[in-house]
């Protein structure tokens, strides 16, 4: 594997291979990759979990990491992403993990760069490593995807997490339903009432309201959003006995999910974060070995 840019570029066999490698790492520890392999993490949008778990995976694999701070780089002088990437390649980087606000930021880079690119989120486009850690967490819970009913609820149109997961989950045999306000449905067919879906879903995946990607302010208040589209304490009681709650985080407490449910027995929100390290280590391991 040279790059990881979109879930659409991965076959189901490749997805399963990454999940298996992550499982080995979780069971037996993350094995060090023979260096030299030099990587840098370029985050042009804020991040806590994704950036830190990439850094942790890199540390555990024994990769050499060169720090890069977009806020103190020539990007502030107007340098394009293309020129930044070509510069880092010329300096000798082997791989770049990039998060950037523009959908498909990587497309114009592909023909002319040789460095490996790992997409850590492009605008409202794709977030493949989040999707893979979500798939890992679901597989860890249920063993397989065939016939599972997954509900993705929230700001679907602006969510790279929804977009990455929808396609992959369907290809793996899950049945995916979306729930959101009609104005945030994007290209997805969405229901807008919990009653139809809460009692039958195996996975309830909530999404953050992505205010930073909205052109207009919504007329909904936090309270009205929670009452109509959030996972309330009452709705949780209607979930199937073995159903789980997921959320890529950061979480808006009491907006998309009631505060008291974030660490409840069926919540896998922090498990997702934990699994993110193994999944990212698996991807970095496969990409770095592909180059040696
Ligand atoms: C998600 C993202 O950045 O797309 N978060 C994450 O990577 N854990 C979801 C979000 O920001 O709401």
mmCIF file of N, CA, C and O in Angstrom, residues 177-218:
data_model
loop_
_atom_site.group_PDB
_atom_site.id
_atom_site.type_symbol
_atom_site.label_atom_id
_atom_site.label_comp_id
_atom_site.label_asym_id
_atom_site.label_seq_id
_atom_site.Cartn_x
_atom_site.Cartn_y
_atom_site.Cartn_z
ATOM 1 N N UNK A 177 -28.529 2.983 8.059
ATOM 2 C CA UNK A 177 -29.627 3.952 8.000
ATOM 3 C C UNK A 177 -29.098 5.279 8.550
ATOM 4 O O UNK A 177 -28.263 5.284 9.452
ATOM 5 N N UNK A 178 -29.600 6.378 7.994
ATOM 6 C CA UNK A 178 -29.170 7.698 8.452
ATOM 7 C C UNK A 178 -30.350 8.421 9.079
ATOM 8 O O UNK A 178 -31.482 8.304 8.598
ATOM 9 N N UNK A 179 -30.056 9.191 10.107
ATOM 10 C CA UNK A 179 -31.091 9.984 10.761
ATOM 11 C C UNK A 179 -30.533 11.395 10.935
ATOM 12 O O UNK A 179 -29.445 11.556 11.511
ATOM 13 N N UNK A 180 -31.232 12.388 10.419
ATOM 14 C CA UNK A 180 -30.725 13.760 10.570
ATOM 15 C C UNK A 180 -31.809 14.762 10.190
ATOM 16 O O UNK A 180 -32.821 14.400 9.577
ATOM 17 N N UNK A 181 -31.599 16.039 10.546
ATOM 18 C CA UNK A 181 -32.535 17.062 10.076
ATOM 19 C C UNK A 181 -32.492 17.094 8.544
ATOM 20 O O UNK A 181 -31.405 16.926 7.966
ATOM 21 N N UNK A 182 -33.635 17.302 7.870
ATOM 22 C CA UNK A 182 -33.664 17.238 6.397
ATOM 23 C C UNK A 182 -32.617 18.138 5.746
ATOM 24 O O UNK A 182 -32.028 17.770 4.726
ATOM 25 N N UNK A 183 -32.311 19.288 6.341
ATOM 26 C CA UNK A 183 -31.347 20.207 5.704
ATOM 27 C C UNK A 183 -29.904 19.712 5.802
ATOM 28 O O UNK A 183 -29.016 20.254 5.164
ATOM 29 N N UNK A 184 -29.644 18.670 6.611
ATOM 30 C CA UNK A 184 -28.282 18.136 6.724
ATOM 31 C C UNK A 184 -28.178 16.715 6.169
ATOM 32 O O UNK A 184 -27.323 15.940 6.583
ATOM 33 N N UNK A 185 -29.044 16.386 5.218
ATOM 34 C CA UNK A 185 -29.036 15.025 4.685
ATOM 35 C C UNK A 185 -27.991 14.846 3.583
ATOM 36 O O UNK A 185 -27.519 13.745 3.342
ATOM 37 N N UNK A 186 -27.624 15.938 2.908
ATOM 38 C CA UNK A 186 -26.668 15.818 1.795
ATOM 39 C C UNK A 186 -27.168 14.829 0.773
ATOM 40 O O UNK A 186 -28.346 14.812 0.419
ATOM 41 N N UNK A 187 -26.283 13.959 0.297
ATOM 42 C CA UNK A 187 -26.637 12.976 -0.738
ATOM 43 C C UNK A 187 -27.303 11.733 -0.149
ATOM 44 O O UNK A 187 -27.645 10.800 -0.874
ATOM 45 N N UNK A 188 -27.501 11.685 1.181
ATOM 46 C CA UNK A 188 -28.010 10.479 1.820
ATOM 47 C C UNK A 188 -29.530 10.506 1.966
ATOM 48 O O UNK A 188 -30.118 11.557 2.161
ATOM 49 N N UNK A 189 -30.114 9.323 1.916
ATOM 50 C CA UNK A 189 -31.537 9.149 2.209
ATOM 51 C C UNK A 189 -31.662 9.034 3.711
ATOM 52 O O UNK A 189 -31.122 8.097 4.291
ATOM 53 N N UNK A 190 -32.360 9.967 4.349
ATOM 54 C CA UNK A 190 -32.370 9.960 5.822
ATOM 55 C C UNK A 190 -33.780 9.827 6.364
ATOM 56 O O UNK A 190 -34.729 10.360 5.778
ATOM 57 N N UNK A 191 -33.902 9.173 7.512
ATOM 58 C CA UNK A 191 -35.171 9.222 8.251
ATOM 59 C C UNK A 191 -35.015 10.376 9.230
ATOM 60 O O UNK A 191 -33.904 10.817 9.515
ATOM 61 N N UNK A 192 -36.135 10.927 9.728
ATOM 62 C CA UNK A 192 -35.939 11.966 10.740
ATOM 63 C C UNK A 192 -36.726 11.717 12.021
ATOM 64 O O UNK A 192 -37.044 12.648 12.753
ATOM 65 N N UNK A 193 -36.980 10.438 12.277
ATOM 66 C CA UNK A 193 -37.682 10.114 13.519
ATOM 67 C C UNK A 193 -37.039 8.870 14.153
ATOM 68 O O UNK A 193 -36.858 7.847 13.487
ATOM 69 N N UNK A 194 -36.679 8.987 15.418
ATOM 70 C CA UNK A 194 -36.000 7.904 16.118
ATOM 71 C C UNK A 194 -36.874 6.659 16.270
ATOM 72 O O UNK A 194 -36.358 5.536 16.292
ATOM 73 N N UNK A 195 -38.197 6.865 16.416
ATOM 74 C CA UNK A 195 -39.086 5.732 16.719
ATOM 75 C C UNK A 195 -38.939 4.593 15.720
ATOM 76 O O UNK A 195 -39.038 3.427 16.063
ATOM 77 N N UNK A 196 -38.670 4.955 14.438
ATOM 78 C CA UNK A 196 -38.595 3.931 13.396
ATOM 79 C C UNK A 196 -37.363 3.046 13.552
ATOM 80 O O UNK A 196 -37.315 1.945 13.034
ATOM 81 N N UNK A 197 -36.309 3.553 14.214
ATOM 82 C CA UNK A 197 -35.011 2.873 14.125
ATOM 83 C C UNK A 197 -34.347 2.513 15.451
ATOM 84 O O UNK A 197 -33.491 1.623 15.487
ATOM 85 N N UNK A 198 -34.732 3.149 16.526
ATOM 86 C CA UNK A 198 -33.973 2.972 17.767
ATOM 87 C C UNK A 198 -34.056 1.538 18.309
ATOM 88 O O UNK A 198 -33.081 1.021 18.840
ATOM 89 N N UNK A 199 -35.210 0.902 18.128
ATOM 90 C CA UNK A 199 -35.380 -0.439 18.705
ATOM 91 C C UNK A 199 -34.775 -1.567 17.891
ATOM 92 O O UNK A 199 -34.719 -2.709 18.356
ATOM 93 N N UNK A 200 -34.314 -1.263 16.686
ATOM 94 C CA UNK A 200 -33.810 -2.345 15.830
ATOM 95 C C UNK A 200 -32.312 -2.219 15.525
ATOM 96 O O UNK A 200 -31.719 -3.126 14.954
ATOM 97 N N UNK A 201 -31.696 -1.103 15.895
ATOM 98 C CA UNK A 201 -30.282 -0.886 15.522
ATOM 99 C C UNK A 201 -29.333 -1.632 16.445
ATOM 100 O O UNK A 201 -29.540 -1.682 17.659
ATOM 101 N N UNK A 202 -28.261 -2.206 15.863
ATOM 102 C CA UNK A 202 -27.213 -2.841 16.661
ATOM 103 C C UNK A 202 -26.144 -1.817 17.057
ATOM 104 O O UNK A 202 -25.514 -1.932 18.095
ATOM 105 N N UNK A 203 -25.947 -0.845 16.178
ATOM 106 C CA UNK A 203 -24.957 0.205 16.446
ATOM 107 C C UNK A 203 -25.644 1.546 16.242
ATOM 108 O O UNK A 203 -26.265 1.773 15.205
ATOM 109 N N UNK A 204 -25.529 2.422 17.234
ATOM 110 C CA UNK A 204 -26.020 3.793 17.074
ATOM 111 C C UNK A 204 -24.785 4.688 17.076
ATOM 112 O O UNK A 204 -24.118 4.848 18.097
ATOM 113 N N UNK A 205 -24.443 5.204 15.889
ATOM 114 C CA UNK A 205 -23.254 6.034 15.745
ATOM 115 C C UNK A 205 -23.685 7.488 15.631
ATOM 116 O O UNK A 205 -24.391 7.854 14.696
ATOM 117 N N UNK A 206 -23.254 8.286 16.593
ATOM 118 C CA UNK A 206 -23.667 9.690 16.614
ATOM 119 C C UNK A 206 -22.580 10.559 16.010
ATOM 120 O O UNK A 206 -21.395 10.214 16.084
ATOM 121 N N UNK A 207 -22.985 11.678 15.428
ATOM 122 C CA UNK A 207 -22.027 12.588 14.803
ATOM 123 C C UNK A 207 -22.156 13.972 15.410
ATOM 124 O O UNK A 207 -23.265 14.403 15.735
ATOM 125 N N UNK A 208 -21.044 14.668 15.503
ATOM 126 C CA UNK A 208 -21.038 16.037 16.015
ATOM 127 C C UNK A 208 -21.672 16.986 14.986
ATOM 128 O O UNK A 208 -21.511 16.794 13.772
ATOM 129 N N UNK A 209 -22.364 17.997 15.481
ATOM 130 C CA UNK A 209 -22.851 19.052 14.589
ATOM 131 C C UNK A 209 -21.625 19.881 14.192
ATOM 132 O O UNK A 209 -20.933 20.432 15.046
ATOM 133 N N UNK A 210 -21.335 19.923 12.873
ATOM 134 C CA UNK A 210 -20.077 20.525 12.397
ATOM 135 C C UNK A 210 -20.291 22.004 12.056
ATOM 136 O O UNK A 210 -20.254 22.385 10.878
ATOM 137 N N UNK A 211 -20.454 22.817 13.100
ATOM 138 C CA UNK A 211 -20.738 24.247 12.876
ATOM 139 C C UNK A 211 -19.707 24.904 11.952
ATOM 140 O O UNK A 211 -20.036 25.790 11.172
ATOM 141 N N UNK A 212 -18.448 24.467 12.061
ATOM 142 C CA UNK A 212 -17.384 25.106 11.273
ATOM 143 C C UNK A 212 -17.551 24.877 9.768
ATOM 144 O O UNK A 212 -16.909 25.548 8.969
ATOM 145 N N UNK A 213 -18.422 23.930 9.372
ATOM 146 C CA UNK A 213 -18.617 23.675 7.934
ATOM 147 C C UNK A 213 -19.979 24.189 7.446
ATOM 148 O O UNK A 213 -20.387 23.923 6.326
ATOM 149 N N UNK A 214 -20.704 24.903 8.306
ATOM 150 C CA UNK A 214 -22.023 25.414 7.902
ATOM 151 C C UNK A 214 -21.887 26.830 7.345
ATOM 152 O O UNK A 214 -21.212 27.653 7.951
ATOM 153 N N UNK A 215 -22.543 27.081 6.204
ATOM 154 C CA UNK A 215 -22.526 28.443 5.666
ATOM 155 C C UNK A 215 -23.498 29.327 6.428
ATOM 156 O O UNK A 215 -23.260 30.505 6.642
ATOM 157 N N UNK A 216 -24.631 28.742 6.810
ATOM 158 C CA UNK A 216 -25.633 29.534 7.535
ATOM 159 C C UNK A 216 -25.804 28.959 8.924
ATOM 160 O O UNK A 216 -25.630 27.767 9.139
ATOM 161 N N UNK A 217 -26.196 29.861 9.821
ATOM 162 C CA UNK A 217 -26.452 29.385 11.175
ATOM 163 C C UNK A 217 -27.783 28.656 11.220
ATOM 164 O O UNK A 217 -28.740 29.064 10.569
ATOM 165 N N UNK A 218 -27.838 27.551 11.961
ATOM 166 C CA UNK A 218 -29.087 26.812 12.057
ATOM 167 C C UNK A 218 -30.042 27.514 13.035
ATOM 168 O O UNK A 218 -29.593 28.188 13.960
#
